[in-house]
mmCIF file of N, CA and C in Angstrom:
data_model
loop_
_atom_site.group_PDB
_atom_site.id
_atom_site.type_symbol
_atom_site.label_atom_id
_atom_site.label_comp_id
_atom_site.label_asym_id
_atom_site.label_seq_id
_atom_site.Cartn_x
_atom_site.Cartn_y
_atom_site.Cartn_z
ATOM 1 N N MET A 1 -9.209 2.879 5.125
ATOM 2 C CA MET A 1 -9.048 2.599 3.715
ATOM 3 C C MET A 1 -9.607 1.220 3.395
ATOM 4 N N ALA A 2 -10.400 1.137 2.381
ATOM 5 C CA ALA A 2 -10.923 -0.150 1.931
ATOM 6 C C ALA A 2 -9.793 -0.947 1.275
ATOM 7 N N THR A 3 -9.903 -2.255 1.335
ATOM 8 C CA THR A 3 -8.885 -3.121 0.746
ATOM 9 C C THR A 3 -9.541 -4.278 0.011
ATOM 10 N N ILE A 4 -8.832 -4.835 -0.954
ATOM 11 C CA ILE A 4 -9.339 -5.993 -1.691
ATOM 12 C C ILE A 4 -8.854 -7.294 -1.061
ATOM 13 N N VAL A 5 -8.063 -7.198 0.000
ATOM 14 C CA VAL A 5 -7.480 -8.384 0.637
ATOM 15 C C VAL A 5 -8.382 -8.864 1.771
ATOM 16 N N THR A 6 -8.681 -10.159 1.752
ATOM 17 C CA THR A 6 -9.375 -10.823 2.847
ATOM 18 C C THR A 6 -8.393 -11.814 3.452
ATOM 19 N N TYR A 7 -8.192 -11.728 4.754
ATOM 20 C CA TYR A 7 -7.258 -12.626 5.442
ATOM 21 C C TYR A 7 -8.034 -13.792 6.020
ATOM 22 N N ARG A 8 -7.754 -15.005 5.506
ATOM 23 C CA ARG A 8 -8.459 -16.211 5.927
ATOM 24 C C ARG A 8 -7.474 -17.374 5.985
ATOM 25 N N ASP A 9 -7.595 -18.193 6.995
ATOM 26 C CA ASP A 9 -6.801 -19.413 7.063
ATOM 27 C C ASP A 9 -7.624 -20.643 6.694
ATOM 28 N N ASP A 10 -8.940 -20.477 6.555
ATOM 29 C CA ASP A 10 -9.802 -21.613 6.238
ATOM 30 C C ASP A 10 -10.091 -21.734 4.743
ATOM 31 N N GLN A 11 -9.438 -20.901 3.921
ATOM 32 C CA GLN A 11 -9.567 -20.975 2.471
ATOM 33 C C GLN A 11 -8.174 -20.902 1.853
ATOM 34 N N PRO A 12 -7.992 -21.496 0.688
ATOM 35 C CA PRO A 12 -6.672 -21.408 0.053
ATOM 36 C C PRO A 12 -6.430 -19.990 -0.478
ATOM 37 N N PRO A 13 -5.163 -19.578 -0.576
ATOM 38 C CA PRO A 13 -4.856 -18.255 -1.131
ATOM 39 C C PRO A 13 -5.402 -18.126 -2.545
ATOM 40 N N LEU A 14 -5.847 -16.919 -2.877
ATOM 41 C CA LEU A 14 -6.424 -16.658 -4.192
ATOM 42 C C LEU A 14 -5.949 -15.288 -4.669
ATOM 43 N N ASN A 15 -5.421 -15.243 -5.885
ATOM 44 C CA ASN A 15 -5.016 -13.974 -6.465
ATOM 45 C C ASN A 15 -5.959 -13.650 -7.620
ATOM 46 N N ASN A 16 -6.969 -12.866 -7.337
ATOM 47 C CA ASN A 16 -7.894 -12.414 -8.362
ATOM 48 C C ASN A 16 -7.766 -10.886 -8.471
ATOM 49 N N PHE A 17 -6.514 -10.421 -8.481
ATOM 50 C CA PHE A 17 -6.217 -8.992 -8.551
ATOM 51 C C PHE A 17 -6.745 -8.440 -9.872
ATOM 52 N N PRO A 18 -7.382 -7.333 -9.930
ATOM 53 C CA PRO A 18 -7.541 -6.307 -8.905
ATOM 54 C C PRO A 18 -8.879 -6.363 -8.168
ATOM 55 N N GLU A 19 -9.666 -7.418 -8.376
ATOM 56 C CA GLU A 19 -10.966 -7.486 -7.710
ATOM 57 C C GLU A 19 -10.875 -7.959 -6.262
ATOM 58 N N ARG A 20 -10.102 -9.061 -6.033
ATOM 59 C CA ARG A 20 -10.096 -9.629 -4.689
ATOM 60 C C ARG A 20 -8.895 -10.541 -4.519
ATOM 61 N N ILE A 21 -8.393 -10.578 -3.296
ATOM 62 C CA ILE A 21 -7.280 -11.454 -2.946
ATOM 63 C C ILE A 21 -7.617 -12.115 -1.617
ATOM 64 N N ILE A 22 -7.417 -13.424 -1.543
ATOM 65 C CA ILE A 22 -7.519 -14.119 -0.259
ATOM 66 C C ILE A 22 -6.099 -14.454 0.158
ATOM 67 N N SER A 23 -5.746 -14.027 1.354
ATOM 68 C CA SER A 23 -4.385 -14.168 1.862
ATOM 69 C C SER A 23 -4.389 -14.924 3.183
ATOM 70 N N PRO A 24 -3.337 -15.708 3.449
ATOM 71 C CA PRO A 24 -3.191 -16.267 4.804
ATOM 72 C C PRO A 24 -3.084 -15.117 5.814
ATOM 73 N N THR A 25 -3.404 -15.393 7.059
ATOM 74 C CA THR A 25 -3.377 -14.342 8.074
ATOM 75 C C THR A 25 -1.970 -13.978 8.527
ATOM 76 N N ARG A 26 -1.009 -14.866 8.289
ATOM 77 C CA ARG A 26 0.371 -14.603 8.732
ATOM 78 C C ARG A 26 1.347 -14.824 7.592
ATOM 79 N N SER A 27 2.413 -14.046 7.622
ATOM 80 C CA SER A 27 3.478 -14.249 6.637
ATOM 81 C C SER A 27 4.286 -15.480 7.015
ATOM 82 N N GLY A 28 4.987 -16.022 6.057
ATOM 83 C CA GLY A 28 5.843 -17.171 6.291
ATOM 84 C C GLY A 28 7.300 -16.807 6.065
ATOM 85 N N PRO A 29 8.219 -17.718 6.349
ATOM 86 C CA PRO A 29 9.642 -17.442 6.137
ATOM 87 C C PRO A 29 9.959 -17.195 4.661
ATOM 88 N N CYS A 30 9.118 -17.690 3.771
ATOM 89 C CA CYS A 30 9.332 -17.500 2.333
ATOM 90 C C CYS A 30 9.086 -16.054 1.902
ATOM 91 N N CYS A 31 8.295 -15.310 2.649
ATOM 92 C CA CYS A 31 7.871 -13.972 2.236
ATOM 93 C C CYS A 31 9.031 -12.982 2.122
ATOM 94 N N PHE A 32 10.069 -13.166 2.899
ATOM 95 C CA PHE A 32 11.189 -12.229 2.866
ATOM 96 C C PHE A 32 11.797 -12.128 1.472
ATOM 97 N N SER A 33 11.896 -13.251 0.780
ATOM 98 C CA SER A 33 12.561 -13.241 -0.526
ATOM 99 C C SER A 33 11.610 -13.453 -1.705
ATOM 100 N N ALA A 34 10.343 -13.756 -1.441
ATOM 101 C CA ALA A 34 9.447 -14.104 -2.549
ATOM 102 C C ALA A 34 8.328 -13.094 -2.793
ATOM 103 N N MET A 35 8.396 -11.916 -2.182
ATOM 104 C CA MET A 35 7.337 -10.925 -2.392
ATOM 105 C C MET A 35 7.482 -10.271 -3.760
ATOM 106 N N GLU A 36 6.348 -10.057 -4.424
ATOM 107 C CA GLU A 36 6.343 -9.380 -5.724
ATOM 108 C C GLU A 36 5.231 -8.340 -5.741
ATOM 109 N N ASP A 37 5.426 -7.287 -6.521
ATOM 110 C CA ASP A 37 4.413 -6.241 -6.661
ATOM 111 C C ASP A 37 3.270 -6.757 -7.515
ATOM 112 N N LEU A 38 2.059 -6.348 -7.160
ATOM 113 C CA LEU A 38 0.879 -6.663 -7.963
ATOM 114 C C LEU A 38 0.385 -5.361 -8.584
ATOM 115 N N GLY A 39 0.252 -5.330 -9.884
ATOM 116 C CA GLY A 39 -0.302 -4.158 -10.542
ATOM 117 C C GLY A 39 0.572 -2.930 -10.418
ATOM 118 N N VAL A 40 -0.074 -1.794 -10.407
ATOM 119 C CA VAL A 40 0.613 -0.505 -10.356
ATOM 120 C C VAL A 40 0.268 0.194 -9.053
ATOM 121 N N ILE A 41 0.913 1.323 -8.816
ATOM 122 C CA ILE A 41 0.609 2.113 -7.628
ATOM 123 C C ILE A 41 -0.813 2.655 -7.752
ATOM 124 N N CYS A 42 -1.589 2.510 -6.675
ATOM 125 C CA CYS A 42 -2.981 2.964 -6.631
ATOM 126 C C CYS A 42 -3.084 4.219 -5.780
ATOM 127 N N HIS A 43 -4.167 4.948 -5.950
ATOM 128 C CA HIS A 43 -4.382 6.189 -5.199
ATOM 129 C C HIS A 43 -5.712 6.114 -4.460
ATOM 130 N N GLN A 44 -5.701 6.579 -3.227
ATOM 131 C CA GLN A 44 -6.931 6.741 -2.466
ATOM 132 C C GLN A 44 -6.761 7.989 -1.623
ATOM 133 N N GLY A 45 -7.530 9.007 -1.938
ATOM 134 C CA GLY A 45 -7.348 10.292 -1.272
ATOM 135 C C GLY A 45 -5.961 10.831 -1.606
ATOM 136 N N GLN A 46 -5.209 11.162 -0.579
ATOM 137 C CA GLN A 46 -3.861 11.668 -0.790
ATOM 138 C C GLN A 46 -2.796 10.587 -0.589
ATOM 139 N N TRP A 47 -3.212 9.340 -0.480
ATOM 140 C CA TRP A 47 -2.284 8.236 -0.268
ATOM 141 C C TRP A 47 -2.035 7.475 -1.557
ATOM 142 N N GLU A 48 -0.797 7.041 -1.751
ATOM 143 C CA GLU A 48 -0.450 6.122 -2.830
ATOM 144 C C GLU A 48 -0.032 4.813 -2.175
ATOM 145 N N TYR A 49 -0.524 3.710 -2.696
ATOM 146 C CA TYR A 49 -0.210 2.409 -2.108
ATOM 147 C C TYR A 49 -0.076 1.362 -3.207
ATOM 148 N N ALA A 50 0.524 0.242 -2.855
ATOM 149 C CA ALA A 50 0.682 -0.876 -3.782
ATOM 150 C C ALA A 50 0.530 -2.175 -3.007
ATOM 151 N N TYR A 51 0.022 -3.188 -3.680
ATOM 152 C CA TYR A 51 -0.107 -4.514 -3.077
ATOM 153 C C TYR A 51 1.138 -5.324 -3.382
ATOM 154 N N ARG A 52 1.579 -6.109 -2.386
ATOM 155 C CA ARG A 52 2.704 -7.025 -2.554
ATOM 156 C C ARG A 52 2.244 -8.400 -2.085
ATOM 157 N N ARG A 53 2.591 -9.425 -2.872
ATOM 158 C CA ARG A 53 2.126 -10.787 -2.586
ATOM 159 C C ARG A 53 3.281 -11.768 -2.688
ATOM 160 N N CYS A 54 3.312 -12.719 -1.770
ATOM 161 C CA CYS A 54 4.352 -13.753 -1.777
ATOM 162 C C CYS A 54 4.029 -14.778 -2.863
ATOM 163 N N ARG A 55 4.984 -15.018 -3.734
ATOM 164 C CA ARG A 55 4.805 -16.000 -4.810
ATOM 165 C C ARG A 55 4.655 -17.421 -4.266
ATOM 166 N N THR A 56 5.186 -17.673 -3.075
ATOM 167 C CA THR A 56 5.191 -19.023 -2.516
ATOM 168 C C THR A 56 3.924 -19.348 -1.720
ATOM 169 N N CYS A 57 3.588 -18.514 -0.732
ATOM 170 C CA CYS A 57 2.469 -18.845 0.157
ATOM 171 C C CYS A 57 1.224 -17.995 -0.062
ATOM 172 N N GLY A 58 1.328 -16.909 -0.822
ATOM 173 C CA GLY A 58 0.168 -16.076 -1.106
ATOM 174 C C GLY A 58 -0.114 -14.976 -0.110
ATOM 175 N N PHE A 59 0.735 -14.827 0.924
ATOM 176 C CA PHE A 59 0.517 -13.751 1.893
ATOM 177 C C PHE A 59 0.602 -12.409 1.163
ATOM 178 N N THR A 60 -0.372 -11.529 1.418
ATOM 179 C CA THR A 60 -0.467 -10.260 0.708
ATOM 180 C C THR A 60 -0.605 -9.104 1.684
ATOM 181 N N VAL A 61 0.065 -8.009 1.384
ATOM 182 C CA VAL A 61 -0.054 -6.779 2.167
ATOM 183 C C VAL A 61 -0.234 -5.602 1.220
ATOM 184 N N ARG A 62 -0.826 -4.566 1.751
ATOM 185 C CA ARG A 62 -0.904 -3.309 1.015
ATOM 186 C C ARG A 62 0.062 -2.359 1.704
ATOM 187 N N GLY A 63 1.057 -1.927 0.968
ATOM 188 C CA GLY A 63 2.059 -1.033 1.529
ATOM 189 C C GLY A 63 1.843 0.391 1.061
ATOM 190 N N ILE A 64 1.915 1.319 2.003
ATOM 191 C CA ILE A 64 1.800 2.735 1.662
ATOM 192 C C ILE A 64 3.101 3.160 1.000
ATOM 193 N N VAL A 65 2.996 3.726 -0.191
ATOM 194 C CA VAL A 65 4.161 4.195 -0.925
ATOM 195 C C VAL A 65 4.514 5.606 -0.479
ATOM 196 N N ARG A 66 3.497 6.488 -0.445
ATOM 197 C CA ARG A 66 3.750 7.845 0.023
ATOM 198 C C ARG A 66 2.444 8.597 0.205
ATOM 199 N N TYR A 67 2.575 9.722 0.901
ATOM 200 C CA TYR A 67 1.486 10.664 1.094
ATOM 201 C C TYR A 67 1.727 11.811 0.129
ATOM 202 N N VAL A 68 0.725 12.188 -0.637
ATOM 203 C CA VAL A 68 0.863 13.252 -1.629
ATOM 204 C C VAL A 68 0.314 14.545 -1.043
ATOM 205 N N LEU A 69 1.173 15.555 -0.960
ATOM 206 C CA LEU A 69 0.762 16.848 -0.423
ATOM 207 C C LEU A 69 -0.170 17.564 -1.390
ATOM 208 N N ASP A 70 -1.137 18.296 -0.835
ATOM 209 C CA ASP A 70 -1.986 19.111 -1.706
ATOM 210 C C ASP A 70 -1.360 20.501 -1.849
ATOM 211 N N GLU A 71 -1.957 21.332 -2.681
ATOM 212 C CA GLU A 71 -1.386 22.649 -2.988
ATOM 213 C C GLU A 71 -1.233 23.521 -1.746
ATOM 214 N N GLU A 72 -2.196 23.478 -0.844
ATOM 215 C CA GLU A 72 -2.126 24.292 0.374
ATOM 216 C C GLU A 72 -0.971 23.835 1.270
ATOM 217 N N GLU A 73 -0.796 22.528 1.406
ATOM 218 C CA GLU A 73 0.311 22.015 2.218
ATOM 219 C C GLU A 73 1.662 22.396 1.622
ATOM 220 N N ILE A 74 1.765 22.343 0.311
ATOM 221 C CA ILE A 74 3.014 22.732 -0.348
ATOM 222 C C ILE A 74 3.296 24.211 -0.111
ATOM 223 N N ALA A 75 2.274 25.058 -0.248
ATOM 224 C CA ALA A 75 2.446 26.495 -0.025
ATOM 225 C C ALA A 75 2.873 26.783 1.410
ATOM 226 N N ASN A 76 2.274 26.100 2.379
ATOM 227 C CA ASN A 76 2.644 26.290 3.790
ATOM 228 C C ASN A 76 4.091 25.884 4.038
ATOM 229 N N LEU A 77 4.520 24.769 3.458
ATOM 230 C CA LEU A 77 5.906 24.331 3.619
ATOM 231 C C LEU A 77 6.883 25.318 2.982
ATOM 232 N N GLN A 78 6.551 25.826 1.807
ATOM 233 C CA GLN A 78 7.416 26.794 1.139
ATOM 234 C C GLN A 78 7.532 28.070 1.960
ATOM 235 N N GLU A 79 6.429 28.488 2.546
ATOM 236 C CA GLU A 79 6.442 29.680 3.396
ATOM 237 C C GLU A 79 7.306 29.451 4.629
ATOM 238 N N SER A 80 7.175 28.292 5.250
ATOM 239 C CA SER A 80 7.987 27.974 6.439
ATOM 240 C C SER A 80 9.470 27.936 6.106
ATOM 241 N N ILE A 81 9.811 27.351 4.986
ATOM 242 C CA ILE A 81 11.217 27.277 4.566
ATOM 243 C C ILE A 81 11.748 28.663 4.286
ATOM 244 N N ALA A 82 10.973 29.484 3.610
ATOM 245 C CA ALA A 82 11.413 30.856 3.301
ATOM 246 C C ALA A 82 11.627 31.646 4.582
ATOM 247 N N THR A 83 10.774 31.441 5.575
ATOM 248 C CA THR A 83 10.922 32.136 6.859
ATOM 249 C C THR A 83 12.204 31.717 7.553
ATOM 250 N N VAL A 84 12.487 30.427 7.589
ATOM 251 C CA VAL A 84 13.703 29.927 8.237
ATOM 252 C C VAL A 84 14.944 30.425 7.532
ATOM 253 N N LEU A 85 14.931 30.422 6.210
ATOM 254 C CA LEU A 85 16.100 30.857 5.441
ATOM 255 C C LEU A 85 16.362 32.349 5.551
ATOM 256 N N SER A 86 15.314 33.129 5.814
ATOM 257 C CA SER A 86 15.501 34.580 5.907
ATOM 258 C C SER A 86 15.975 35.017 7.283
ATOM 259 N N GLU A 87 15.964 34.131 8.245
ATOM 260 C CA GLU A 87 16.388 34.489 9.623
ATOM 261 C C GLU A 87 17.890 34.505 9.737
#
């Protein structure tokens, strides 16, 4: 998956969302309580993801929100459930 985040320690953090983000390579102790969502949930293929950035140090990650099933996968799951329930 392509990302807009570049991890660099030789440049200051930069939030130019949604075009580009420069993030430190490591999270800091501040990240536990200072992370905030950037923008809205994005889609790539069947994945939904969102960017989260620390308000204090600028550390940024892209977190997978969920995998979206397609129609065939849903039909297969429904068939499997119906088979189990009928036994």
